[in-house]
Amino acid sequence: MAKALKDILYVHKNDIYLLKNNEYEKFDEEQIDNLKNYDVLLDDDYFVFESIDINVSSKKKTKRIIENYLITTYPRDLVATHYYCRMHNFVMIAIPKKTLHNFMHEHADFLKNAKNISTPLLETIYSNSGKYIYKTDGVAYEVTDNGIAIIPGRSYEESEVLRKENLIGKINNLSSKLNIFENTGNIYYLKQLAPVLIVLIISYGLFVTGESFQYMKYSSILNSVRSDLQAIYSNAGVADTADPYGMLLYKAKGSPNEAKTLISNLLEKLSQSIPASTTIVSMNYKTGELKLNGEAKDLKTLEDIESSLSNNLDKSAQIINTNKDGEIIKFSIRVSL
């Protein structure tokens, strides 16, 4: 039996549009209940995107790796809610902005009833390969086989850019899916597959019974490997750090004196750029990129910091996240070095 065609609804600046003949027309929200089979495309500007390569298959382990990655880069409360979409080992992480939280609060049922939820950037990555520049309303991303990165400033040729507004009308079905609602669109299929699932559950029980005899053997091997790995961390002096594996890789790169010189120069420029009224909570540096997380007293101060960093480092700094907490503003700034 052929699958029923699904409508595609595009959410942009809190308005909802329906795809018709490769063009989006504003949709009357009162008619949403009449739609029974639809996908939702959330605008890219509702998110800050990150990417990571993960080669484990377990969904639980994948989520744990993503969480550990995010809290070493951003303040924990800014990334407490995040979503991801997996394409083989490539995992795209979507960190929602406050505007999306507000929209979800007002349109919870509309989103929960969608079969799939994605974004134009995700669909573009899924359908394109190689290196290219992707331009949203306010941010340019460099997309390569190794992941994505925000491009500060305008260090690219306009002819190389894939523009979101030129692409969204060409997306006639969604290929990727954010895990905003884990059970979205699954109830119908579970009912259809119930007999098969019963057989699978019985088979799985028999399999587990047989494999349990192997568990003790492999558990012993795993404990031995863990012990050896811990010994390597201890010998390298990184066992007590928050990310011993990352620190081990860092220590293995280049001359320590070069690293010290680079960090010293960065700290000197930062001290010239950050006013006394602003607190830097954490600084994350990796090759080619610096991320700062901190607290400022107001948006004007934050904008001055962004400008000062760009001037002192001779690189384009960009505010990528803000969150008002009482009288202070928590923020994240990214600088491509």
mmCIF file of C-alpha atoms in Angstrom:
data_model
loop_
_atom_site.group_PDB
_atom_site.id
_atom_site.type_symbol
_atom_site.label_atom_id
_atom_site.label_comp_id
_atom_site.label_asym_id
_atom_site.label_seq_id
_atom_site.Cartn_x
_atom_site.Cartn_y
_atom_site.Cartn_z
ATOM 1 C CA MET A 1 0.000 0.000 0.000
ATOM 2 C CA ALA A 2 1.398 3.406 -0.958
ATOM 3 C CA LYS A 3 2.190 5.799 1.859
ATOM 4 C CA ALA A 4 -0.051 8.827 2.223
ATOM 5 C CA LEU A 5 1.640 12.088 1.263
ATOM 6 C CA LYS A 6 2.554 14.255 4.232
ATOM 7 C CA ASP A 7 2.135 18.024 4.435
ATOM 8 C CA ILE A 8 5.223 20.017 5.369
ATOM 9 C CA LEU A 9 4.774 22.937 7.763
ATOM 10 C CA TYR A 10 7.591 25.464 8.186
ATOM 11 C CA VAL A 11 7.869 27.464 11.426
ATOM 12 C CA HIS A 12 9.646 30.800 11.049
ATOM 13 C CA LYS A 13 9.609 33.646 13.606
ATOM 14 C CA ASN A 14 6.665 31.968 15.383
ATOM 15 C CA ASP A 15 4.498 31.948 12.250
ATOM 16 C CA ILE A 16 3.469 28.684 10.559
ATOM 17 C CA TYR A 17 3.644 28.214 6.777
ATOM 18 C CA LEU A 18 2.325 25.377 4.594
ATOM 19 C CA LEU A 19 4.319 24.121 1.595
ATOM 20 C CA LYS A 20 2.310 24.353 -1.649
ATOM 21 C CA ASN A 21 3.873 24.020 -5.121
ATOM 22 C CA ASN A 22 7.391 24.571 -3.754
ATOM 23 C CA GLU A 23 6.356 27.788 -1.994
ATOM 24 C CA TYR A 24 5.341 28.406 1.611
ATOM 25 C CA GLU A 25 2.026 30.130 2.318
ATOM 26 C CA LYS A 26 1.077 31.430 5.751
ATOM 27 C CA PHE A 27 -1.169 28.887 7.439
ATOM 28 C CA ASP A 28 -4.245 29.616 9.530
ATOM 29 C CA GLU A 29 -3.461 28.070 12.931
ATOM 30 C CA GLU A 30 -7.144 27.374 13.497
ATOM 31 C CA GLN A 31 -6.920 24.799 10.677
ATOM 32 C CA ILE A 32 -4.058 22.832 12.269
ATOM 33 C CA ASP A 33 -6.456 20.301 13.835
ATOM 34 C CA ASN A 34 -7.617 19.391 10.306
ATOM 35 C CA LEU A 35 -4.136 18.127 9.414
ATOM 36 C CA LYS A 36 -3.618 14.441 10.194
ATOM 37 C CA ASN A 37 -0.334 13.606 8.486
ATOM 38 C CA TYR A 38 2.393 16.254 8.521
ATOM 39 C CA ASP A 39 6.061 16.982 9.156
ATOM 40 C CA VAL A 40 7.437 20.152 10.737
ATOM 41 C CA LEU A 41 10.479 22.126 9.602
ATOM 42 C CA LEU A 42 11.706 24.417 12.406
ATOM 43 C CA ASP A 43 13.710 27.425 11.267
ATOM 44 C CA ASP A 44 17.480 27.232 11.867
ATOM 45 C CA ASP A 45 17.455 30.474 13.863
ATOM 46 C CA TYR A 46 15.668 28.684 16.707
ATOM 47 C CA PHE A 47 18.926 26.820 17.445
ATOM 48 C CA VAL A 48 22.659 26.966 17.975
ATOM 49 C CA PHE A 49 24.197 23.978 16.179
ATOM 50 C CA GLU A 50 27.164 21.829 17.146
ATOM 51 C CA SER A 51 28.418 18.549 15.702
ATOM 52 C CA ILE A 52 30.334 15.577 17.061
ATOM 53 C CA ASP A 53 31.532 12.222 15.734
ATOM 54 C CA ILE A 54 30.248 9.266 17.799
ATOM 55 C CA ASN A 55 30.983 5.644 16.895
ATOM 56 C CA VAL A 56 28.896 3.861 19.552
ATOM 57 C CA SER A 57 25.464 2.499 18.636
ATOM 58 C CA SER A 58 23.764 2.657 22.055
ATOM 59 C CA LYS A 59 21.272 5.546 22.296
ATOM 60 C CA LYS A 60 21.960 5.831 26.040
ATOM 61 C CA LYS A 61 25.723 6.111 25.517
ATOM 62 C CA THR A 62 25.198 8.560 22.651
ATOM 63 C CA LYS A 63 23.161 10.861 24.894
ATOM 64 C CA ARG A 64 25.798 10.651 27.658
ATOM 65 C CA ILE A 65 28.625 11.533 25.235
ATOM 66 C CA ILE A 66 26.640 14.509 23.908
ATOM 67 C CA GLU A 67 25.901 15.766 27.439
ATOM 68 C CA ASN A 68 29.557 15.463 28.486
ATOM 69 C CA TYR A 69 30.662 17.294 25.338
ATOM 70 C CA LEU A 70 28.215 20.161 25.847
ATOM 71 C CA ILE A 71 28.936 20.822 29.531
ATOM 72 C CA THR A 72 32.659 21.145 28.792
ATOM 73 C CA THR A 73 31.847 23.867 26.239
ATOM 74 C CA TYR A 74 28.785 25.720 27.579
ATOM 75 C CA PRO A 75 27.315 26.588 30.998
ATOM 76 C CA ARG A 76 25.241 23.624 32.141
ATOM 77 C CA ASP A 77 21.959 25.569 32.414
ATOM 78 C CA LEU A 78 22.232 26.837 28.812
ATOM 79 C CA VAL A 79 22.413 23.288 27.427
ATOM 80 C CA ALA A 80 20.137 21.496 29.909
ATOM 81 C CA THR A 81 17.739 21.039 26.991
ATOM 82 C CA HIS A 82 19.214 19.909 23.680
ATOM 83 C CA TYR A 83 18.268 17.683 20.772
ATOM 84 C CA TYR A 84 20.236 15.652 18.270
ATOM 85 C CA CYS A 85 19.974 13.952 14.903
ATOM 86 C CA ARG A 86 22.261 11.061 13.996
ATOM 87 C CA MET A 87 23.481 10.205 10.498
ATOM 88 C CA HIS A 88 25.834 7.218 10.856
ATOM 89 C CA ASN A 89 28.707 8.426 13.100
ATOM 90 C CA PHE A 90 27.960 12.096 12.405
ATOM 91 C CA VAL A 91 25.734 13.599 15.099
ATOM 92 C CA MET A 92 24.238 17.076 14.776
ATOM 93 C CA ILE A 93 23.342 18.713 18.103
ATOM 94 C CA ALA A 94 20.659 21.422 18.169
ATOM 95 C CA ILE A 95 20.661 23.672 21.252
ATOM 96 C CA PRO A 96 17.287 25.479 21.396
ATOM 97 C CA LYS A 97 17.100 29.212 22.040
ATOM 98 C CA LYS A 98 14.521 30.802 24.328
ATOM 99 C CA THR A 99 12.345 31.674 21.322
ATOM 100 C CA LEU A 100 11.836 27.969 20.609
ATOM 101 C CA HIS A 101 10.957 27.212 24.247
ATOM 102 C CA ASN A 102 8.256 29.889 24.044
ATOM 103 C CA PHE A 103 6.878 28.506 20.759
ATOM 104 C CA MET A 104 6.851 24.918 22.089
ATOM 105 C CA HIS A 105 4.967 26.033 25.186
ATOM 106 C CA GLU A 106 2.237 27.612 23.050
ATOM 107 C CA HIS A 107 2.111 24.889 20.354
ATOM 108 C CA ALA A 108 2.951 21.679 22.224
ATOM 109 C CA ASP A 109 0.203 19.549 20.651
ATOM 110 C CA PHE A 110 1.005 20.807 17.151
ATOM 111 C CA LEU A 111 4.632 19.655 17.493
ATOM 112 C CA LYS A 112 3.855 16.392 19.306
ATOM 113 C CA ASN A 113 1.470 15.313 16.538
ATOM 114 C CA ALA A 114 4.109 15.808 13.833
ATOM 115 C CA LYS A 115 5.514 12.634 12.305
ATOM 116 C CA ASN A 116 9.002 14.130 11.928
ATOM 117 C CA ILE A 117 10.664 17.354 13.066
ATOM 118 C CA SER A 118 13.766 18.716 11.357
ATOM 119 C CA THR A 119 15.466 21.975 10.285
ATOM 120 C CA PRO A 120 16.607 23.299 6.886
ATOM 121 C CA LEU A 121 20.278 22.925 7.909
ATOM 122 C CA LEU A 122 19.785 19.271 8.857
ATOM 123 C CA GLU A 123 18.044 18.534 5.576
ATOM 124 C CA THR A 124 20.799 20.285 3.632
ATOM 125 C CA ILE A 125 23.516 18.285 5.382
ATOM 126 C CA TYR A 126 21.623 15.059 4.760
ATOM 127 C CA SER A 127 21.277 15.731 1.026
ATOM 128 C CA ASN A 128 24.703 17.287 0.339
ATOM 129 C CA SER A 129 28.250 16.027 0.746
ATOM 130 C CA GLY A 130 31.639 17.702 0.604
ATOM 131 C CA LYS A 131 32.535 21.189 1.783
ATOM 132 C CA TYR A 132 30.232 24.203 1.435
ATOM 133 C CA ILE A 133 28.971 27.342 3.207
ATOM 134 C CA TYR A 134 25.386 27.369 4.497
ATOM 135 C CA LYS A 135 23.793 30.760 5.284
ATOM 136 C CA THR A 136 20.828 31.182 7.627
ATOM 137 C CA ASP A 137 19.162 34.503 8.487
ATOM 138 C CA GLY A 138 21.935 35.514 10.882
ATOM 139 C CA VAL A 139 24.726 32.906 10.849
ATOM 140 C CA ALA A 140 27.011 31.309 8.267
ATOM 141 C CA TYR A 141 28.149 27.712 8.804
ATOM 142 C CA GLU A 142 31.065 25.952 7.133
ATOM 143 C CA VAL A 143 30.000 22.346 6.519
ATOM 144 C CA THR A 144 32.606 19.645 5.868
ATOM 145 C CA ASP A 145 32.765 15.868 6.200
ATOM 146 C CA ASN A 146 34.359 16.448 9.621
ATOM 147 C CA GLY A 147 31.500 18.525 11.034
ATOM 148 C CA ILE A 148 30.263 22.116 11.104
ATOM 149 C CA ALA A 149 31.679 25.405 12.399
ATOM 150 C CA ILE A 150 30.311 28.938 12.638
ATOM 151 C CA ILE A 151 32.125 31.404 10.362
ATOM 152 C CA PRO A 152 32.559 34.801 12.051
ATOM 153 C CA GLY A 153 32.613 37.800 9.726
ATOM 154 C CA ARG A 154 32.494 37.467 5.934
ATOM 155 C CA SER A 155 35.585 35.405 5.059
ATOM 156 C CA TYR A 156 33.896 33.573 2.169
ATOM 157 C CA GLU A 157 32.779 34.169 -1.396
ATOM 158 C CA GLU A 158 29.047 34.836 -1.834
ATOM 159 C CA SER A 159 29.032 32.539 -4.883
ATOM 160 C CA GLU A 160 29.980 29.595 -2.642
ATOM 161 C CA VAL A 161 26.999 30.045 -0.316
ATOM 162 C CA LEU A 162 23.955 27.752 -0.112
ATOM 163 C CA ARG A 163 21.221 30.060 1.133
ATOM 164 C CA LYS A 164 18.441 28.722 3.303
ATOM 165 C CA GLU A 165 15.729 30.758 1.599
ATOM 166 C CA ASN A 166 16.660 29.245 -1.784
ATOM 167 C CA LEU A 167 16.561 25.684 -0.442
ATOM 168 C CA ILE A 168 13.542 25.282 1.827
ATOM 169 C CA GLY A 169 11.015 25.257 -1.045
ATOM 170 C CA LYS A 170 12.852 22.302 -2.561
ATOM 171 C CA ILE A 171 12.464 20.134 0.549
ATOM 172 C CA ASN A 172 9.431 18.009 -0.345
ATOM 173 C CA ASN A 173 9.981 15.348 2.312
ATOM 174 C CA LEU A 174 12.095 15.177 5.473
ATOM 175 C CA SER A 175 15.078 12.820 5.515
ATOM 176 C CA SER A 176 16.423 13.584 8.999
ATOM 177 C CA LYS A 177 14.725 13.781 12.381
ATOM 178 C CA LEU A 178 15.418 15.612 15.651
ATOM 179 C CA ASN A 179 14.608 13.671 18.817
ATOM 180 C CA ILE A 180 12.473 16.487 20.288
ATOM 181 C CA PHE A 181 9.760 13.984 21.164
ATOM 182 C CA GLU A 182 11.189 10.465 21.368
ATOM 183 C CA ASN A 183 7.826 8.780 20.751
ATOM 184 C CA THR A 184 6.656 11.105 17.944
ATOM 185 C CA GLY A 185 4.888 9.149 15.217
ATOM 186 C CA ASN A 186 5.659 5.738 16.753
ATOM 187 C CA ILE A 187 2.326 4.667 18.288
ATOM 188 C CA TYR A 188 0.763 3.661 14.954
ATOM 189 C CA TYR A 189 3.763 1.585 13.953
ATOM 190 C CA LEU A 190 3.963 -0.140 17.329
ATOM 191 C CA LYS A 191 0.366 -1.319 16.922
ATOM 192 C CA GLN A 192 1.105 -2.678 13.450
ATOM 193 C CA LEU A 193 4.271 -4.440 14.583
ATOM 194 C CA ALA A 194 2.922 -5.892 17.845
ATOM 195 C CA PRO A 195 2.990 -9.587 16.675
ATOM 196 C CA VAL A 196 6.544 -9.201 15.392
ATOM 197 C CA LEU A 197 7.621 -7.480 18.601
ATOM 198 C CA ILE A 198 6.307 -10.372 20.698
ATOM 199 C CA VAL A 199 8.437 -12.820 18.714
ATOM 200 C CA LEU A 200 11.439 -10.525 19.014
ATOM 201 C CA ILE A 201 11.007 -10.197 22.787
ATOM 202 C CA ILE A 202 10.889 -13.978 23.214
ATOM 203 C CA SER A 203 13.952 -14.399 20.982
ATOM 204 C CA TYR A 204 15.760 -11.675 22.880
ATOM 205 C CA GLY A 205 15.055 -13.422 26.187
ATOM 206 C CA LEU A 206 16.589 -16.654 24.876
ATOM 207 C CA PHE A 207 19.546 -14.721 23.502
ATOM 208 C CA VAL A 208 20.187 -12.959 26.820
ATOM 209 C CA THR A 209 20.082 -16.283 28.642
ATOM 210 C CA GLY A 210 22.807 -17.664 26.384
ATOM 211 C CA GLU A 211 24.909 -14.510 26.400
ATOM 212 C CA SER A 212 24.825 -14.175 30.185
ATOM 213 C CA PHE A 213 27.308 -17.035 30.385
ATOM 214 C CA GLN A 214 29.760 -14.915 28.375
ATOM 215 C CA TYR A 215 29.221 -11.836 30.522
ATOM 216 C CA MET A 216 31.606 -12.724 33.351
ATOM 217 C CA LYS A 217 34.386 -13.535 30.895
ATOM 218 C CA TYR A 218 34.137 -10.238 28.996
ATOM 219 C CA SER A 219 33.517 -8.277 32.185
ATOM 220 C CA SER A 220 36.878 -9.466 33.480
ATOM 221 C CA ILE A 221 38.579 -8.412 30.225
ATOM 222 C CA LEU A 222 36.864 -5.002 30.347
ATOM 223 C CA ASN A 223 37.990 -4.377 33.926
ATOM 224 C CA SER A 224 41.555 -5.237 32.933
ATOM 225 C CA VAL A 225 41.449 -2.784 30.006
ATOM 226 C CA ARG A 226 40.010 -0.066 32.242
ATOM 227 C CA SER A 227 42.805 -0.631 34.726
ATOM 228 C CA ASP A 228 45.446 -0.341 31.981
ATOM 229 C CA LEU A 229 43.834 2.846 30.640
ATOM 230 C CA GLN A 230 43.748 4.380 34.108
ATOM 231 C CA ALA A 231 47.442 3.576 34.502
ATOM 232 C CA ILE A 232 48.175 5.421 31.228
ATOM 233 C CA TYR A 233 46.219 8.466 32.451
ATOM 234 C CA SER A 234 48.063 8.403 35.795
ATOM 235 C CA ASN A 235 51.489 8.167 34.154
ATOM 236 C CA ALA A 236 50.598 11.094 31.887
ATOM 237 C CA GLY A 237 49.401 13.170 34.860
ATOM 238 C CA VAL A 238 45.857 13.660 33.518
ATOM 239 C CA ALA A 239 43.919 11.137 35.625
ATOM 240 C CA ASP A 240 42.351 13.807 37.860
ATOM 241 C CA THR A 241 41.250 16.152 35.058
ATOM 242 C CA ALA A 242 37.611 16.506 33.906
ATOM 243 C CA ASP A 243 38.425 15.015 30.479
ATOM 244 C CA PRO A 244 41.547 12.813 30.792
ATOM 245 C CA TYR A 245 41.325 11.520 27.217
ATOM 246 C CA GLY A 246 41.055 15.020 25.746
ATOM 247 C CA MET A 247 43.881 16.266 27.961
ATOM 248 C CA LEU A 248 46.033 13.314 26.889
ATOM 249 C CA LEU A 249 45.484 14.258 23.228
ATOM 250 C CA TYR A 250 46.273 17.884 24.026
ATOM 251 C CA LYS A 251 49.549 16.948 25.713
ATOM 252 C CA ALA A 252 50.506 14.856 22.703
ATOM 253 C CA LYS A 253 50.307 17.857 20.337
ATOM 254 C CA GLY A 254 53.412 19.888 19.517
ATOM 255 C CA SER A 255 55.800 21.769 21.753
ATOM 256 C CA PRO A 256 54.680 22.633 25.295
ATOM 257 C CA ASN A 257 56.478 25.975 24.975
ATOM 258 C CA GLU A 258 54.431 26.862 21.900
ATOM 259 C CA ALA A 259 51.212 26.014 23.735
ATOM 260 C CA LYS A 260 52.276 28.106 26.746
ATOM 261 C CA THR A 261 53.091 31.067 24.482
ATOM 262 C CA LEU A 262 49.732 30.807 22.722
ATOM 263 C CA ILE A 263 47.766 30.586 25.976
ATOM 264 C CA SER A 264 49.742 33.484 27.482
ATOM 265 C CA ASN A 265 48.983 35.669 24.468
ATOM 266 C CA LEU A 266 45.298 34.735 24.616
ATOM 267 C CA LEU A 267 45.067 35.543 28.322
ATOM 268 C CA GLU A 268 46.781 38.907 27.762
ATOM 269 C CA LYS A 269 44.322 39.840 24.999
ATOM 270 C CA LEU A 270 41.373 38.647 27.082
ATOM 271 C CA SER A 271 42.441 40.781 30.048
ATOM 272 C CA GLN A 272 42.442 43.807 27.726
ATOM 273 C CA SER A 273 38.979 42.968 26.377
ATOM 274 C CA ILE A 274 36.960 41.989 29.461
ATOM 275 C CA PRO A 275 35.848 44.757 31.875
ATOM 276 C CA ALA A 276 36.059 44.271 35.651
ATOM 277 C CA SER A 277 32.257 44.158 35.892
ATOM 278 C CA THR A 278 32.161 40.957 33.803
ATOM 279 C CA THR A 279 32.987 37.466 35.091
ATOM 280 C CA ILE A 280 34.449 34.752 32.845
ATOM 281 C CA VAL A 281 33.203 31.456 34.297
ATOM 282 C CA SER A 282 35.023 29.133 31.893
ATOM 283 C CA MET A 283 37.257 29.249 28.834
ATOM 284 C CA ASN A 284 37.453 26.382 26.335
ATOM 285 C CA TYR A 285 40.239 26.335 23.756
ATOM 286 C CA LYS A 286 40.775 23.845 20.977
ATOM 287 C CA THR A 287 42.769 24.195 17.800
ATOM 288 C CA GLY A 288 41.358 27.064 15.806
ATOM 289 C CA GLU A 289 38.579 28.028 18.226
ATOM 290 C CA LEU A 290 38.073 29.765 21.576
ATOM 291 C CA LYS A 291 34.823 29.696 23.568
ATOM 292 C CA LEU A 292 34.112 31.900 26.564
ATOM 293 C CA ASN A 293 31.269 31.426 29.042
ATOM 294 C CA GLY A 294 30.567 34.161 31.521
ATOM 295 C CA GLU A 295 28.238 36.628 33.221
ATOM 296 C CA ALA A 296 27.708 40.278 32.245
ATOM 297 C CA LYS A 297 25.603 43.007 33.803
ATOM 298 C CA ASP A 298 23.760 44.023 30.612
ATOM 299 C CA LEU A 299 23.593 43.511 26.846
ATOM 300 C CA LYS A 300 25.481 46.747 26.096
ATOM 301 C CA THR A 301 28.475 45.468 28.070
ATOM 302 C CA LEU A 302 28.276 42.151 26.229
ATOM 303 C CA GLU A 303 28.243 43.872 22.838
ATOM 304 C CA ASP A 304 31.268 45.977 23.893
ATOM 305 C CA ILE A 305 33.108 42.773 24.861
ATOM 306 C CA GLU A 306 32.318 41.220 21.478
ATOM 307 C CA SER A 307 33.708 44.286 19.681
ATOM 308 C CA SER A 308 36.779 44.537 21.921
ATOM 309 C CA LEU A 309 37.632 40.843 21.463
ATOM 310 C CA SER A 310 37.398 41.231 17.680
ATOM 311 C CA ASN A 311 39.764 44.215 17.756
ATOM 312 C CA ASN A 312 42.325 42.867 20.245
ATOM 313 C CA LEU A 313 42.507 39.353 18.800
ATOM 314 C CA ASP A 314 42.212 40.605 15.200
ATOM 315 C CA LYS A 315 39.555 37.938 14.721
ATOM 316 C CA SER A 316 35.774 38.129 14.499
ATOM 317 C CA ALA A 317 34.113 37.248 17.835
ATOM 318 C CA GLN A 318 30.454 36.220 17.901
ATOM 319 C CA ILE A 319 27.886 35.977 20.701
ATOM 320 C CA ILE A 320 26.253 32.549 20.260
ATOM 321 C CA ASN A 321 24.024 32.300 23.326
ATOM 322 C CA THR A 322 22.573 34.479 26.086
ATOM 323 C CA ASN A 323 20.302 33.750 29.032
ATOM 324 C CA LYS A 324 18.994 36.354 31.511
ATOM 325 C CA ASP A 325 19.234 35.153 35.117
ATOM 326 C CA GLY A 326 17.877 37.776 37.500
ATOM 327 C CA GLU A 327 20.024 40.903 37.173
ATOM 328 C CA ILE A 328 22.817 39.241 35.200
ATOM 329 C CA ILE A 329 23.131 37.869 31.664
ATOM 330 C CA LYS A 330 24.858 34.539 31.170
ATOM 331 C CA PHE A 331 26.539 34.296 27.782
ATOM 332 C CA SER A 332 28.725 32.268 25.424
ATOM 333 C CA ILE A 333 31.085 33.860 22.893
ATOM 334 C CA ARG A 334 32.938 32.005 20.138
ATOM 335 C CA VAL A 335 36.124 33.240 18.396
ATOM 336 C CA SER A 336 37.640 31.426 15.418
ATOM 337 C CA LEU A 337 41.398 31.809 15.770
#
